[in-house]
Amino acid sequence: MNQVDYLRISLIDRCNFRCLYCMPEGAELDYILKQQLLTDQELLTLIQEVFIPVGFTRFRLTGGEPLLRPGVVELVRQIAALPQTQDLSMTTNGFLLAPLAQGLYDAGLHRINISLDSLQPDTFEQIIGNQGRGRWQQVWQGIQAAYAVGFDPLKLNVVVIPGVNDHEVLDLAALTINKNWHVRFIEFMPIGNGELFGERGWITSAQLRQSIAAQWGLNESQIRGNGPADIFKIPGAKGTLGFISQMSECFCDRCNRMRLSADGWLRPCLLNETGQIDLKTSLRQGVSTQELQHQVRKLLAIKPEINFQQRDSGTLGTYSRTMSQIGG
C-alpha cells in the first residue's frame, strides 16, 4: 500500500443540496447536533497532536457542504499555517463559493474540487433534489470565481448517472480543452443508496474513455494526481480528465487516506465500516493525545486487511451512514 498520509476531514454533515447519489431519496436524515460536532479547537488538537505525529501531512476539507461551517475561512487559515501541512484542499458543491473564493485562497487554500454533474440547469436541479431554480447559475459563478482568484488545479467532479447525465459526458470533457480545468468522472457508489438506480447500475470508466477517445482521441497523462484517479488528456487540451473507477476497478492497493467525520469518528475505509475509532468522545473524556496516537497507529497497521479481505462485507452490508454523513 501507499503511505497513508492523507486525511479527509468532514467539517459538517449538513448540505444545502440533496443529491441523488449522496442522500437517500425521501429519507429524513438525523443531522449531528452542534454540540456533537468537533469544535475548531478539538479538530486542530487532533490534527496537531494526533494526526501529524503519526504521519498525516495532507488534508482535504469536506462535508456535507464544508462552506456551511461557521468560520470556515479562519479554520482554513489555521490548518494551512501549520508548518507540517504539505497540502490543504477542499471539496464543495460551489453554491456558496463565489463570495468566499478570494478569502479562502488568501487563507491558504489553493486546491479545490467543485461538484458539477450537469451543464444543463434542469438536469442539475433534478440531480440536486429540485431545491429551487437558479442554483446551477450560482454554482457556475462559484466555479468562475475560483478560477479567477487562481485556484490551481481547479477540479470539477462529475458523478455519471445512467439515463440522467450520461449524455453530457462529451460536453463536460470539453471543458478541459481551453481552460486549465480538470474534470473527474466518478462511478456511482451505492453507499446507503443501493437501490437507487436499480438495474441500471453505473457506467464504467472504460466506457466513458471510449466515448471521449472516439470524439477527440485520448492520451494517458504524465500528470499524476494525489488520489485514485487515472489521469488522461485530450490531445492539445490545457486541462486533464480523471476517471475514478471504484466500482469497476478496485484501487485499494493505492489507497493513501482515512476519513474523519464531523462528529469525530475516524474511518479507515470508505467502503467498510470496520475499525472506526470515536476520537471526539475519547478526547472529551480526557484520553491523552499520546494514547490516541497509539490507537490511530494500530488502525494504520490493519488498514490493508480492512481494505481487502473485508471489503465485501462493507460493500454488501448495511451502512449506518450515507455518503453525505461519511464525508465522501
mmCIF file of C-alpha atoms in Angstrom, residues 20-317:
data_model
loop_
_atom_site.group_PDB
_atom_site.id
_atom_site.type_symbol
_atom_site.label_atom_id
_atom_site.label_comp_id
_atom_site.label_asym_id
_atom_site.label_seq_id
_atom_site.Cartn_x
_atom_site.Cartn_y
_atom_site.Cartn_z
ATOM 1 C CA LEU A 20 -29.495 11.657 -5.601
ATOM 2 C CA TYR A 21 -26.270 9.711 -5.144
ATOM 3 C CA CYS A 22 -25.397 11.194 -1.767
ATOM 4 C CA MET A 23 -28.627 11.250 0.262
ATOM 5 C CA PRO A 24 -31.376 8.611 0.091
ATOM 6 C CA GLU A 25 -34.393 9.987 -1.743
ATOM 7 C CA GLY A 26 -37.338 10.658 0.559
ATOM 8 C CA ALA A 27 -35.427 9.721 3.706
ATOM 9 C CA GLU A 28 -35.083 12.024 6.685
ATOM 10 C CA LEU A 29 -31.524 12.274 7.925
ATOM 11 C CA ASP A 30 -30.646 12.780 11.568
ATOM 12 C CA TYR A 31 -28.170 15.638 11.421
ATOM 13 C CA ILE A 32 -25.475 15.947 14.037
ATOM 14 C CA LEU A 33 -26.322 18.495 16.702
ATOM 15 C CA LYS A 34 -23.895 21.400 17.006
ATOM 16 C CA GLN A 35 -22.574 20.274 20.395
ATOM 17 C CA GLN A 36 -21.776 16.859 18.937
ATOM 18 C CA LEU A 37 -19.591 18.300 16.183
ATOM 19 C CA LEU A 38 -15.875 18.582 16.740
ATOM 20 C CA THR A 39 -15.141 22.163 17.731
ATOM 21 C CA ASP A 40 -12.465 24.078 15.839
ATOM 22 C CA GLN A 41 -10.103 23.662 18.775
ATOM 23 C CA GLU A 42 -10.769 19.934 19.079
ATOM 24 C CA LEU A 43 -10.146 19.488 15.364
ATOM 25 C CA LEU A 44 -6.916 21.483 15.497
ATOM 26 C CA THR A 45 -5.782 19.483 18.545
ATOM 27 C CA LEU A 46 -6.394 16.197 16.714
ATOM 28 C CA ILE A 47 -4.553 17.434 13.626
ATOM 29 C CA GLN A 48 -1.557 18.787 15.551
ATOM 30 C CA GLU A 49 -1.240 16.241 18.352
ATOM 31 C CA VAL A 50 -2.574 13.021 16.797
ATOM 32 C CA PHE A 51 -2.618 13.008 13.002
ATOM 33 C CA ILE A 52 0.551 14.933 12.169
ATOM 34 C CA PRO A 53 2.700 12.933 14.652
ATOM 35 C CA VAL A 54 1.594 9.632 13.047
ATOM 36 C CA GLY A 55 2.417 10.848 9.529
ATOM 37 C CA PHE A 56 -0.557 12.756 8.080
ATOM 38 C CA THR A 57 0.555 15.842 6.148
ATOM 39 C CA ARG A 58 -2.220 16.359 3.582
ATOM 40 C CA PHE A 59 -5.750 17.371 4.458
ATOM 41 C CA ARG A 60 -8.978 17.786 2.480
ATOM 42 C CA LEU A 61 -11.979 19.592 3.963
ATOM 43 C CA THR A 62 -15.329 18.084 3.029
ATOM 44 C CA GLY A 63 -18.919 17.896 4.283
ATOM 45 C CA GLY A 64 -21.870 17.658 3.825
ATOM 46 C CA GLU A 65 -21.089 21.084 2.439
ATOM 47 C CA PRO A 66 -17.973 22.483 4.163
ATOM 48 C CA LEU A 67 -18.820 26.113 3.348
ATOM 49 C CA LEU A 68 -21.798 25.818 5.721
ATOM 50 C CA ARG A 69 -19.350 25.510 8.626
ATOM 51 C CA PRO A 70 -19.302 28.807 10.583
ATOM 52 C CA GLY A 71 -15.860 30.433 10.491
ATOM 53 C CA VAL A 72 -14.601 28.160 7.729
ATOM 54 C CA VAL A 73 -12.141 30.742 6.338
ATOM 55 C CA GLU A 74 -10.420 31.173 9.697
ATOM 56 C CA LEU A 75 -10.289 27.409 10.197
ATOM 57 C CA VAL A 76 -8.646 27.052 6.791
ATOM 58 C CA ARG A 77 -6.126 29.714 7.808
ATOM 59 C CA GLN A 78 -5.177 27.871 10.991
ATOM 60 C CA ILE A 79 -4.743 24.479 9.300
ATOM 61 C CA ALA A 80 -2.792 25.975 6.387
ATOM 62 C CA ALA A 81 -0.478 27.780 8.828
ATOM 63 C CA LEU A 82 0.694 24.560 10.483
ATOM 64 C CA PRO A 83 4.308 24.020 9.328
ATOM 65 C CA GLN A 84 3.693 20.292 8.737
ATOM 66 C CA THR A 85 0.721 20.889 6.390
ATOM 67 C CA GLN A 86 2.055 19.985 2.964
ATOM 68 C CA ASP A 87 -1.266 20.218 1.163
ATOM 69 C CA LEU A 88 -4.708 21.585 2.012
ATOM 70 C CA SER A 89 -7.701 21.246 -0.309
ATOM 71 C CA MET A 90 -11.493 21.319 -0.229
ATOM 72 C CA THR A 91 -14.436 19.600 -1.915
ATOM 73 C CA THR A 92 -17.546 21.785 -2.217
ATOM 74 C CA ASN A 93 -20.737 21.981 -4.244
ATOM 75 C CA GLY A 94 -19.779 25.563 -5.081
ATOM 76 C CA PHE A 95 -23.129 27.141 -4.240
ATOM 77 C CA LEU A 96 -21.666 29.446 -1.564
ATOM 78 C CA LEU A 97 -18.234 29.728 -3.142
ATOM 79 C CA ALA A 98 -18.289 32.951 -5.186
ATOM 80 C CA PRO A 99 -18.147 35.423 -2.261
ATOM 81 C CA LEU A 100 -15.750 33.212 -0.265
ATOM 82 C CA ALA A 101 -13.283 32.232 -3.003
ATOM 83 C CA GLN A 102 -10.817 35.089 -2.502
ATOM 84 C CA GLY A 103 -10.856 34.769 1.291
ATOM 85 C CA LEU A 104 -10.273 31.018 1.149
ATOM 86 C CA TYR A 105 -7.420 31.455 -1.308
ATOM 87 C CA ASP A 106 -5.785 34.175 0.801
ATOM 88 C CA ALA A 107 -6.150 31.935 3.869
ATOM 89 C CA GLY A 108 -4.012 29.264 2.216
ATOM 90 C CA LEU A 109 -6.463 27.026 0.364
ATOM 91 C CA HIS A 110 -5.114 26.723 -3.179
ATOM 92 C CA ARG A 111 -6.697 23.491 -4.425
ATOM 93 C CA ILE A 112 -10.426 22.951 -4.748
ATOM 94 C CA ASN A 113 -12.822 20.340 -6.137
ATOM 95 C CA ILE A 114 -16.289 21.517 -7.153
ATOM 96 C CA SER A 115 -19.181 19.176 -7.924
ATOM 97 C CA LEU A 116 -20.713 19.850 -11.335
ATOM 98 C CA ASP A 117 -22.838 16.939 -12.511
ATOM 99 C CA SER A 118 -24.535 18.731 -15.394
ATOM 100 C CA LEU A 119 -24.234 21.740 -17.677
ATOM 101 C CA GLN A 120 -27.998 21.782 -18.148
ATOM 102 C CA PRO A 121 -29.851 23.667 -15.371
ATOM 103 C CA ASP A 122 -32.919 21.405 -15.474
ATOM 104 C CA THR A 123 -30.838 18.234 -15.203
ATOM 105 C CA PHE A 124 -28.741 19.835 -12.484
ATOM 106 C CA GLU A 125 -31.873 20.656 -10.465
ATOM 107 C CA GLN A 126 -33.070 17.058 -10.851
ATOM 108 C CA ILE A 127 -29.768 15.665 -9.549
ATOM 109 C CA ILE A 128 -29.515 18.021 -6.562
ATOM 110 C CA GLY A 129 -33.100 17.375 -5.490
ATOM 111 C CA ASN A 130 -35.110 20.163 -7.130
ATOM 112 C CA GLN A 131 -34.333 22.680 -4.420
ATOM 113 C CA GLY A 132 -35.176 25.814 -6.354
ATOM 114 C CA ARG A 133 -34.262 27.385 -9.665
ATOM 115 C CA GLY A 134 -31.093 29.331 -10.209
ATOM 116 C CA ARG A 135 -28.799 27.018 -8.326
ATOM 117 C CA TRP A 136 -26.867 25.944 -11.409
ATOM 118 C CA GLN A 137 -26.070 29.579 -12.215
ATOM 119 C CA GLN A 138 -24.830 30.249 -8.688
ATOM 120 C CA VAL A 139 -22.593 27.160 -8.786
ATOM 121 C CA TRP A 140 -21.252 28.247 -12.190
ATOM 122 C CA GLN A 141 -20.458 31.679 -10.721
ATOM 123 C CA GLY A 142 -18.599 29.938 -7.907
ATOM 124 C CA ILE A 143 -16.518 27.990 -10.419
ATOM 125 C CA GLN A 144 -15.688 31.150 -12.357
ATOM 126 C CA ALA A 145 -14.760 32.980 -9.142
ATOM 127 C CA ALA A 146 -12.434 30.168 -8.058
ATOM 128 C CA TYR A 147 -10.771 30.190 -11.473
ATOM 129 C CA ALA A 148 -10.381 33.981 -11.384
ATOM 130 C CA VAL A 149 -8.639 34.074 -7.989
ATOM 131 C CA GLY A 150 -6.142 31.426 -9.063
ATOM 132 C CA PHE A 151 -7.141 28.013 -7.699
ATOM 133 C CA ASP A 152 -4.871 25.537 -9.487
ATOM 134 C CA PRO A 153 -5.711 22.836 -10.051
ATOM 135 C CA LEU A 154 -9.417 23.540 -10.213
ATOM 136 C CA LYS A 155 -11.176 20.193 -10.391
ATOM 137 C CA LEU A 156 -14.763 19.526 -11.378
ATOM 138 C CA ASN A 157 -16.284 16.310 -10.011
ATOM 139 C CA VAL A 158 -18.930 14.551 -12.114
ATOM 140 C CA VAL A 159 -20.870 11.524 -10.871
ATOM 141 C CA VAL A 160 -22.154 9.885 -14.047
ATOM 142 C CA ILE A 161 -25.728 8.661 -13.623
ATOM 143 C CA PRO A 162 -27.155 6.389 -16.341
ATOM 144 C CA GLY A 163 -30.152 7.932 -18.065
ATOM 145 C CA VAL A 164 -29.732 11.233 -16.241
ATOM 146 C CA ASN A 165 -26.487 12.956 -17.241
ATOM 147 C CA ASP A 166 -24.505 10.358 -19.189
ATOM 148 C CA HIS A 167 -25.415 12.114 -22.459
ATOM 149 C CA GLU A 168 -23.373 15.121 -21.278
ATOM 150 C CA VAL A 169 -20.052 13.345 -20.898
ATOM 151 C CA LEU A 170 -18.554 14.853 -24.064
ATOM 152 C CA ASP A 171 -19.729 18.370 -23.191
ATOM 153 C CA LEU A 172 -18.236 18.075 -19.713
ATOM 154 C CA ALA A 173 -14.988 16.634 -21.058
ATOM 155 C CA ALA A 174 -14.743 19.571 -23.468
ATOM 156 C CA LEU A 175 -14.390 21.962 -20.500
ATOM 157 C CA THR A 176 -10.765 20.815 -20.243
ATOM 158 C CA ILE A 177 -9.818 21.859 -23.765
ATOM 159 C CA ASN A 178 -9.475 25.633 -23.425
ATOM 160 C CA LYS A 179 -9.025 26.086 -19.657
ATOM 161 C CA ASN A 180 -6.719 24.507 -17.104
ATOM 162 C CA TRP A 181 -9.668 22.720 -15.552
ATOM 163 C CA HIS A 182 -9.570 19.085 -14.529
ATOM 164 C CA VAL A 183 -12.798 17.131 -14.960
ATOM 165 C CA ARG A 184 -13.065 13.919 -12.941
ATOM 166 C CA PHE A 185 -15.691 11.331 -13.822
ATOM 167 C CA ILE A 186 -16.703 9.252 -10.804
ATOM 168 C CA GLU A 187 -18.545 5.943 -10.877
ATOM 169 C CA PHE A 188 -21.637 5.968 -8.671
ATOM 170 C CA MET A 189 -21.153 4.162 -5.344
ATOM 171 C CA PRO A 190 -24.282 2.618 -3.747
ATOM 172 C CA ILE A 191 -23.378 3.590 -0.180
ATOM 173 C CA GLY A 192 -26.617 3.922 1.766
ATOM 174 C CA ASN A 193 -28.424 4.047 -1.569
ATOM 175 C CA GLY A 194 -28.117 0.550 -3.003
ATOM 176 C CA GLU A 195 -31.496 0.503 -4.757
ATOM 177 C CA LEU A 196 -31.272 3.981 -6.234
ATOM 178 C CA PHE A 197 -30.633 3.131 -9.872
ATOM 179 C CA GLY A 198 -31.853 -0.447 -9.820
ATOM 180 C CA GLU A 199 -30.577 -2.496 -12.728
ATOM 181 C CA ARG A 200 -29.020 0.493 -14.438
ATOM 182 C CA GLY A 201 -26.071 0.332 -12.082
ATOM 183 C CA TRP A 202 -23.228 2.584 -13.160
ATOM 184 C CA ILE A 203 -21.332 3.390 -16.334
ATOM 185 C CA THR A 204 -17.764 2.143 -16.250
ATOM 186 C CA SER A 205 -14.841 4.478 -16.703
ATOM 187 C CA ALA A 206 -13.696 2.327 -19.618
ATOM 188 C CA GLN A 207 -16.933 3.107 -21.479
ATOM 189 C CA LEU A 208 -16.524 6.833 -20.837
ATOM 190 C CA ARG A 209 -12.942 6.786 -22.083
ATOM 191 C CA GLN A 210 -14.029 5.013 -25.255
ATOM 192 C CA SER A 211 -16.641 7.696 -25.986
ATOM 193 C CA ILE A 212 -14.205 10.539 -25.397
ATOM 194 C CA ALA A 213 -11.426 8.875 -27.393
ATOM 195 C CA ALA A 214 -13.788 8.377 -30.330
ATOM 196 C CA GLN A 215 -14.506 12.119 -30.371
ATOM 197 C CA TRP A 216 -11.039 13.644 -29.833
ATOM 198 C CA GLY A 217 -8.545 10.910 -29.076
ATOM 199 C CA LEU A 218 -7.252 10.395 -25.547
ATOM 200 C CA ASN A 219 -3.727 10.143 -24.175
ATOM 201 C CA GLU A 220 -2.604 8.931 -20.788
ATOM 202 C CA SER A 221 -1.341 11.991 -18.942
ATOM 203 C CA GLN A 222 2.096 12.359 -17.408
ATOM 204 C CA ILE A 223 0.419 14.224 -14.554
ATOM 205 C CA ARG A 224 -0.329 12.022 -11.571
ATOM 206 C CA GLY A 225 -2.943 13.015 -9.040
ATOM 207 C CA ASN A 226 -2.845 12.667 -5.242
ATOM 208 C CA GLY A 227 -5.723 10.207 -5.222
ATOM 209 C CA PRO A 228 -7.186 7.219 -7.033
ATOM 210 C CA ALA A 229 -7.978 8.894 -10.373
ATOM 211 C CA ASP A 230 -6.466 7.573 -13.593
ATOM 212 C CA ILE A 231 -5.460 10.701 -15.493
ATOM 213 C CA PHE A 232 -5.862 11.229 -19.247
ATOM 214 C CA LYS A 233 -5.726 14.187 -21.592
ATOM 215 C CA ILE A 234 -7.443 15.172 -24.817
ATOM 216 C CA PRO A 235 -4.603 15.929 -27.280
ATOM 217 C CA GLY A 236 -3.791 19.642 -27.109
ATOM 218 C CA ALA A 237 -6.087 20.322 -24.127
ATOM 219 C CA LYS A 238 -4.991 22.611 -21.302
ATOM 220 C CA GLY A 239 -6.653 20.523 -18.600
ATOM 221 C CA THR A 240 -6.957 16.821 -17.870
ATOM 222 C CA LEU A 241 -9.602 14.139 -17.437
ATOM 223 C CA GLY A 242 -9.631 11.891 -14.392
ATOM 224 C CA PHE A 243 -11.529 8.632 -14.000
ATOM 225 C CA ILE A 244 -12.306 7.278 -10.537
ATOM 226 C CA SER A 245 -13.340 3.674 -11.010
ATOM 227 C CA GLN A 246 -14.065 2.409 -7.528
ATOM 228 C CA MET A 247 -16.791 0.042 -8.741
ATOM 229 C CA SER A 248 -15.269 -1.397 -11.920
ATOM 230 C CA GLU A 249 -11.571 -1.339 -10.999
ATOM 231 C CA CYS A 250 -10.642 -1.840 -7.345
ATOM 232 C CA PHE A 251 -7.828 0.514 -6.322
ATOM 233 C CA CYS A 252 -7.498 -0.457 -2.661
ATOM 234 C CA ASP A 253 -3.783 -1.082 -3.139
ATOM 235 C CA ARG A 254 -3.329 2.626 -3.969
ATOM 236 C CA CYS A 255 -5.341 3.947 -1.032
ATOM 237 C CA ASN A 256 -3.492 6.612 0.942
ATOM 238 C CA ARG A 257 -6.302 8.056 3.068
ATOM 239 C CA MET A 258 -8.550 7.901 6.060
ATOM 240 C CA ARG A 259 -11.695 9.893 6.847
ATOM 241 C CA LEU A 260 -12.666 11.888 9.911
ATOM 242 C CA SER A 261 -16.395 12.521 10.321
ATOM 243 C CA ALA A 262 -17.770 15.820 11.578
ATOM 244 C CA ASP A 263 -18.501 14.203 14.947
ATOM 245 C CA GLY A 264 -15.027 12.774 15.313
ATOM 246 C CA TRP A 265 -15.193 9.185 14.060
ATOM 247 C CA LEU A 266 -12.047 8.078 12.225
ATOM 248 C CA ARG A 267 -12.929 5.724 9.383
ATOM 249 C CA PRO A 268 -10.105 3.791 7.695
ATOM 250 C CA CYS A 269 -12.057 2.756 4.575
ATOM 251 C CA LEU A 270 -14.917 4.411 2.698
ATOM 252 C CA LEU A 271 -16.375 1.067 1.635
ATOM 253 C CA ASN A 272 -16.129 -0.622 5.013
ATOM 254 C CA GLU A 273 -17.274 0.365 8.495
ATOM 255 C CA THR A 274 -14.825 -1.949 10.260
ATOM 256 C CA GLY A 275 -12.327 -0.480 12.720
ATOM 257 C CA GLN A 276 -13.740 3.010 13.284
ATOM 258 C CA ILE A 277 -12.469 4.997 16.302
ATOM 259 C CA ASP A 278 -14.516 7.584 18.211
ATOM 260 C CA LEU A 279 -11.797 10.202 18.733
ATOM 261 C CA LYS A 280 -14.116 13.001 19.873
ATOM 262 C CA THR A 281 -15.553 11.071 22.818
ATOM 263 C CA SER A 282 -12.091 9.937 23.891
ATOM 264 C CA LEU A 283 -10.774 13.495 23.691
ATOM 265 C CA ARG A 284 -13.677 14.845 25.751
ATOM 266 C CA GLN A 285 -13.220 12.100 28.340
ATOM 267 C CA GLY A 286 -9.619 13.159 28.860
ATOM 268 C CA VAL A 287 -7.833 10.369 27.000
ATOM 269 C CA SER A 288 -4.345 11.638 26.221
ATOM 270 C CA THR A 289 -3.373 12.509 22.656
ATOM 271 C CA GLN A 290 -0.451 10.096 23.047
ATOM 272 C CA GLU A 291 -2.939 7.267 23.629
ATOM 273 C CA LEU A 292 -4.984 8.443 20.640
ATOM 274 C CA GLN A 293 -1.819 8.383 18.532
ATOM 275 C CA HIS A 294 -1.323 4.771 19.621
ATOM 276 C CA GLN A 295 -4.876 3.853 18.600
ATOM 277 C CA VAL A 296 -4.501 5.502 15.181
ATOM 278 C CA ARG A 297 -1.167 3.749 14.581
ATOM 279 C CA LYS A 298 -2.830 0.398 15.325
ATOM 280 C CA LEU A 299 -5.579 1.243 12.836
ATOM 281 C CA LEU A 300 -2.988 2.216 10.217
ATOM 282 C CA ALA A 301 -1.327 -1.168 10.693
ATOM 283 C CA ILE A 302 -4.515 -3.126 9.932
ATOM 284 C CA LYS A 303 -5.827 -0.844 7.185
ATOM 285 C CA PRO A 304 -4.623 -3.174 4.368
ATOM 286 C CA GLU A 305 -6.747 -6.006 5.769
ATOM 287 C CA ILE A 306 -9.764 -3.714 6.151
ATOM 288 C CA ASN A 307 -9.296 -2.560 2.554
ATOM 289 C CA PHE A 308 -9.013 -6.021 1.064
ATOM 290 C CA GLN A 309 -10.212 -9.058 2.982
ATOM 291 C CA GLN A 310 -13.229 -7.339 4.493
ATOM 292 C CA ARG A 311 -14.161 -5.174 1.520
ATOM 293 C CA ASP A 312 -17.141 -7.326 0.554
ATOM 294 C CA SER A 313 -18.701 -7.094 3.988
ATOM 295 C CA GLY A 314 -18.561 -3.335 3.639
ATOM 296 C CA THR A 315 -19.930 -3.034 0.138
ATOM 297 C CA LEU A 316 -22.659 -5.619 0.522
ATOM 298 C CA GLY A 317 -23.704 -4.904 4.078
#
